[in-house]
Amino acid sequence: MFSKPVDLVGAAAFLAFMAALPLVFQSNYLIGVLTVSVIYGIWAVTWDFMSGLTGRENFGHSLFIGVGAYTAGFMNTSFGMPGWWSLPAAMVMAVLFALLIGLPTLRLKGPYFALAMLSGAVIMQRLMLIFWEHTGGEEGINGLTPLIRNQLGFYYFALATLAAITVLLLALARSHWGLILRAIRGDEATCQAAGINVTFYKIASLMISAAFAGAGGAMYAHYQLQVSPQLFAVVTSITIITMVYVGGMASIYGPVGGAILLVLLTELLRNFGEWRLMVYSCVLIAILFFVPGGLVAPTWRRIKAARGWGP
Amino acid sequence: MLEILIVGAVSSAIYAMLAVGFTLIFGVARILNLAHGTFYALGAYGAYFFTSIFKLPLLPAALLAVALVAVFGIAVERVLIRPMRKSQLAMLMITLAVALVVEQALFLTFGSEYRNVPAFVDAKFTIGGVSIGGARLLALGVGVVLIGALWLFIQHTRMGSAILAISQDAEAAQYMGIPSDRIFALVMGISAALAAAAGVLAGPFLTVQPTMWLLPIVKAFAIVVVGGLGSIPGSILAALMLGYAETIVGYLISTSWTEIVSVAATLLMLVVRPAGFFGRRASF
Amino acid sequence: MNPLPVVLNATHRLRRSTLWTLAAVGATLGLGLAAGEAAAQAKAIRIGVPTAMQLQVGRDTQDAMKMAIDEVNAKGGVLGRKLEMVVADETENPETGISAIKKLTADEKVDVLIGGYTSGVTLAQLPHISAAKTIYLNVGSASPSTNAKVKTDYDNYKYIFRVGPINAAHQARQMTGFVSVFVKGELGLSKIAIVGENAKWVQDLVPLLKKGATDAGADVRATEFFDSQTSDFSPLFSKVKDSGAQYMVVILSHASSDIFAKQWHDARFPMPYGGIDVKSMDGDFCERIGAKSVGEMAANFAVRAPLTPKTIPFFDEFRKRTNRAPVYTAFGAYDAVHIYAEAVTRAGSTDTEAVIKQLEKTSYIGIPGTIEFDDTHDVKPGTATYKGPSFLFAQWRDGCKREVVHPKELRTADFVYPSWIKK
């Protein structure tokens, strides 16, 4: 996709739009919502890179997010390291966990893989609660220092990170990497017979997905200034999958739109009071039912096709 | 020891009722129905609703609740799931959205606080020195009867053979003249009815809140995968394992560790034997 | 390149369903935004309410606040300005809680925040409340940590006050009094079991309780924690029974008190239980579980009894307005509004610094007792000489009525053992 100038223009326009929004609306609240949505975007993009391409749906993505966030939490509060050390540390820990859970579950697919990853996340959540003396239990770790004090500054940092990660993963997806991952989804046995090191690609894609998700987790921790076990929850993983779905599976850039859309939706519906989540769920059903291919990526593709801008 | 045996049996029975329905609809229609827990919740709330608001006696209220949930399940399958049949993930997502909508509807209608589902049997029984509530024993008994009846139905009736045929190869079955769409609806109805019955039976001694659908579906998912997707005996066996594992850990160690032990056991099972106990294959 | 024909052309080719869905989504967002543009009264004092809207505690917080606001406005408001309320759902999730604070402070620009329920959420919100330099009156969370920073980092955290409930450490001390004076002293049961849920504030409280009880001469035979998600208490009950305890002291907050009570009753568990059971503070709790909590003794911050001149009128007015009995956050919410109104009146303005100074001097007769703050802006609990908020232990009786049994001075009926326990 990124070889085409029209996509470049589209992406730049989107980025400019996102950067301009807080300047137009001048609201700390909106900046906060957008920052959180951008971080969810990072998580959604990383999910799509692994699960969207290989077709092995990961129902435990929250594992890497939580690991990254808790690493940031411990490093910042227990070890007193400044926030910028959290990001690489979170990535390292997340990759370690990816290896830990990824290697034994290599041969699993479909619901089996989904459940195995989900189990991993649930175990970590439970452990955080069981060892509450060290992890703060359900109150989590509080009192982290912010990465960038200025709200707008942090938002731009998060946006830039999202853009960088998306570009990187898109490039990988368009390269022979992506080709192989998609081939693995198609027919793994044939790939193996063709001499491709399927194991390497599966594990590597999980590690890459985990690394950036963990980085996102650390950023989240330093923005919310707290870490809680709810990050490991099933609900978190499912929320991210929903975002990818609404954005358009396997498109890499679609989930960005999906994440921003759904986070904005949950927030902007606050004026419905008690009915907020009900309206949200109904809108979700409508989207899932009427537009099963996703909203963001297919829409962009159709716009391009209609205008004749190329595939 | 006897206490563990009996309490474990009751837990297993409830889990089995949930898991069998879940695996049935998956085995037959390849639907991973995340709204399965919702049927469980609706069964319990239905019993509450008909007894408190409509003041019906318990048995008719329970039967009515189960019947309505079965119809609801069939409707959901027909209207929302069937158009999504091309993609497993699509069906999963839409059933999830249904679960969310129903949860919110329950919040808005009944409020967040627990509701009372009356029990058929309130007395306490003592078996071998172990005191156990009547409602639990009833859940165990009815669970066993219902699953047994289902098993007999599938093995010994024409409809049951049709169901088996569809679960083995849906296309071939259709070529043989078996109406797969109608079978899907039937199976969905049975599955929903089983879950609703579990809700009615467990409601008196377990929690009845709008969020009560999530934990059962996560457990049912784990049980069904460990037992082997699509295999009823597998689900029953896995339900027994989970029920007893949780009970034993709860008694011997602490209830804080029950969930982690069962989840770790699930993970171990997946790593060692991906297809589950009686699963046919590890992938699709 | 003229974008308009491009867009028009493109939309022709977009599938109709996609268009409709986009339109629906857009309309919903628009409706949401529009619904929020309430007529802004330029001079009103705005109170932001972060609370768990879908839960009973949230509903009662709002209803009690509305009551108090109506009362204040009927008397002309505060400094000639009316009070108004803006609610934001904080759920039980810290993420939603933080964005609720941001919405109220940055978007709605409220003058004060009154609300709170889950300690984890409140703790997560604190740095953001501090950054917004807005006063926060806590009415629901009990963890002592929420006020810890008031003393250690006054400049940044002076905004935080707790009007209710009394914090977990104070609750532990009052529970100890319950155990030593009532359970051991009056009932003569010295062997107890302590059962608590796995919430951090409980885990902090139990060691204090255990020590206090032991010092008072009780014999703590078992201490068990269980997960809030536990649905089967049989293993727990079994351990407690085997320990030889005679009374089960419970600390329950988010856990499934309903299942606990139901299963205790169904198994005809051979010992009475009582303690802190937040869900059981709810007037409808007993009915909702088919009267299975009859016999339980639950701590309450207030019941319909003349604790102060305000108590009974509040209960009656609340019942009249909402047709239900209030849960504990209602007391704090009602009192907080009046306390804030009085502080602003004394300060002569809504300037945060001035109001904080006045809040610190608060001595207000509230619903559970006299409300005053200590040096961490935390409400002072009642003692033998000071009529601050204290625990009352009420027992559920036949017909789902509640009678205050402890402390003796407020007793309305004597303790009765559950029907299946022969004593």
CSV table of N, CA, C and O in Angstrom, one decimal, chain B residues 80-112:
chain,number,residue,atom,x,y,z
B,80,LEU,N,-29.2,-13.0,13.2
B,80,LEU,CA,-27.9,-12.3,13.3
B,80,LEU,C,-26.8,-13.2,12.9
B,80,LEU,O,-25.9,-12.7,12.3
B,81,ILE,N,-26.9,-14.5,13.2
B,81,ILE,CA,-25.7,-15.3,13.0
B,81,ILE,C,-25.6,-15.9,11.6
B,81,ILE,O,-24.6,-15.9,10.9
B,82,ARG,N,-26.8,-16.3,11.1
B,82,ARG,CA,-26.8,-17.0,9.8
B,82,ARG,C,-26.2,-16.1,8.7
B,82,ARG,O,-25.4,-16.6,7.9
B,83,PRO,N,-26.5,-14.8,8.6
B,83,PRO,CA,-25.9,-14.0,7.6
B,83,PRO,C,-24.4,-13.9,7.7
B,83,PRO,O,-23.7,-13.5,6.7
B,84,MET,N,-23.9,-14.2,8.9
B,84,MET,CA,-22.4,-14.1,9.1
B,84,MET,C,-21.7,-15.4,8.8
B,84,MET,O,-20.5,-15.5,9.2
B,85,ARG,N,-22.3,-16.4,8.3
B,85,ARG,CA,-21.7,-17.7,8.3
B,85,ARG,C,-20.4,-17.8,7.5
B,85,ARG,O,-19.7,-18.8,7.7
B,86,LYS,N,-20.1,-16.9,6.7
B,86,LYS,CA,-18.9,-17.0,5.9
B,86,LYS,C,-17.6,-17.0,6.8
B,86,LYS,O,-16.6,-17.5,6.5
B,87,SER,N,-17.8,-16.3,7.9
B,87,SER,CA,-16.5,-16.1,8.7
B,87,SER,C,-16.8,-16.5,10.2
B,87,SER,O,-17.7,-16.0,10.8
B,88,GLN,N,-15.9,-17.3,10.7
B,88,GLN,CA,-16.0,-17.7,12.1
B,88,GLN,C,-15.9,-16.5,13.0
B,88,GLN,O,-16.6,-16.4,14.0
B,89,LEU,N,-14.9,-15.6,12.7
B,89,LEU,CA,-14.7,-14.5,13.6
B,89,LEU,C,-15.9,-13.6,13.5
B,89,LEU,O,-16.3,-13.0,14.5
B,90,ALA,N,-16.5,-13.5,12.4
B,90,ALA,CA,-17.7,-12.6,12.3
B,90,ALA,C,-18.8,-13.1,13.2
B,90,ALA,O,-19.5,-12.3,13.9
B,91,MET,N,-19.0,-14.4,13.2
B,91,MET,CA,-20.1,-15.0,14.0
B,91,MET,C,-19.7,-14.8,15.5
B,91,MET,O,-20.6,-14.4,16.3
B,92,LEU,N,-18.5,-15.0,15.8
B,92,LEU,CA,-18.0,-14.7,17.2
B,92,LEU,C,-18.3,-13.3,17.6
B,92,LEU,O,-18.8,-13.1,18.7
B,93,MET,N,-17.9,-12.4,16.8
B,93,MET,CA,-18.1,-11.0,17.1
B,93,MET,C,-19.5,-10.6,17.3
B,93,MET,O,-19.9,-9.8,18.2
B,94,ILE,N,-20.4,-11.1,16.4
B,94,ILE,CA,-21.8,-10.7,16.6
B,94,ILE,C,-22.4,-11.3,17.8
B,94,ILE,O,-23.2,-10.7,18.4
B,95,THR,N,-22.0,-12.5,18.1
B,95,THR,CA,-22.6,-13.1,19.3
B,95,THR,C,-22.1,-12.3,20.5
B,95,THR,O,-22.8,-12.1,21.5
B,96,LEU,N,-20.9,-11.9,20.5
B,96,LEU,CA,-20.3,-11.0,21.6
B,96,LEU,C,-21.2,-9.8,21.7
B,96,LEU,O,-21.5,-9.4,22.8
B,97,ALA,N,-21.4,-9.1,20.6
B,97,ALA,CA,-22.2,-7.9,20.6
B,97,ALA,C,-23.6,-8.2,21.2
B,97,ALA,O,-24.1,-7.4,22.0
B,98,VAL,N,-24.2,-9.3,20.9
B,98,VAL,CA,-25.5,-9.7,21.4
B,98,VAL,C,-25.4,-9.8,22.9
B,98,VAL,O,-26.2,-9.3,23.7
B,99,ALA,N,-24.3,-10.4,23.4
B,99,ALA,CA,-24.1,-10.6,24.8
B,99,ALA,C,-24.0,-9.2,25.5
B,99,ALA,O,-24.6,-9.0,26.6
B,100,LEU,N,-23.3,-8.3,24.9
B,100,LEU,CA,-23.2,-6.9,25.5
B,100,LEU,C,-24.5,-6.2,25.5
B,100,LEU,O,-24.9,-5.6,26.5
B,101,VAL,N,-25.3,-6.3,24.5
B,101,VAL,CA,-26.6,-5.6,24.4
B,101,VAL,C,-27.5,-6.2,25.5
B,101,VAL,O,-28.2,-5.5,26.2
B,102,VAL,N,-27.5,-7.5,25.6
B,102,VAL,CA,-28.4,-8.1,26.6
B,102,VAL,C,-28.0,-7.7,28.0
B,102,VAL,O,-28.8,-7.4,28.9
B,103,GLU,N,-26.7,-7.7,28.3
B,103,GLU,CA,-26.2,-7.3,29.6
B,103,GLU,C,-26.7,-5.9,29.9
B,103,GLU,O,-27.2,-5.6,31.0
B,104,GLN,N,-26.5,-5.0,29.0
B,104,GLN,CA,-27.0,-3.6,29.2
B,104,GLN,C,-28.5,-3.6,29.4
B,104,GLN,O,-29.0,-2.9,30.3
B,105,ALA,N,-29.2,-4.4,28.6
B,105,ALA,CA,-30.7,-4.4,28.8
B,105,ALA,C,-31.0,-4.9,30.2
B,105,ALA,O,-31.9,-4.3,30.9
B,106,LEU,N,-30.3,-5.9,30.7
B,106,LEU,CA,-30.6,-6.3,32.1
B,106,LEU,C,-30.3,-5.3,33.1
B,106,LEU,O,-31.0,-5.1,34.1
B,107,PHE,N,-29.1,-4.6,32.9
B,107,PHE,CA,-28.8,-3.5,33.8
B,107,PHE,C,-29.9,-2.4,33.9
B,107,PHE,O,-30.3,-2.0,34.9
B,108,LEU,N,-30.3,-2.1,32.7
B,108,LEU,CA,-31.3,-1.0,32.6
B,108,LEU,C,-32.7,-1.4,33.2
B,108,LEU,O,-33.4,-0.6,33.8
B,109,THR,N,-33.0,-2.7,33.0
B,109,THR,CA,-34.3,-3.1,33.4
B,109,THR,C,-34.3,-3.5,34.9
B,109,THR,O,-35.2,-3.1,35.6
B,110,PHE,N,-33.4,-4.3,35.3
B,110,PHE,CA,-33.4,-4.8,36.6
B,110,PHE,C,-32.5,-4.2,37.6
B,110,PHE,O,-32.5,-4.5,38.8
B,111,GLY,N,-31.6,-3.3,37.1
B,111,GLY,CA,-30.7,-2.7,38.0
B,111,GLY,C,-29.5,-3.6,38.2
B,111,GLY,O,-29.4,-4.7,37.9
B,112,SER,N,-28.5,-3.0,38.9
B,112,SER,CA,-27.2,-3.7,39.0
B,112,SER,C,-27.2,-4.7,40.2
B,112,SER,O,-26.3,-5.6,40.2
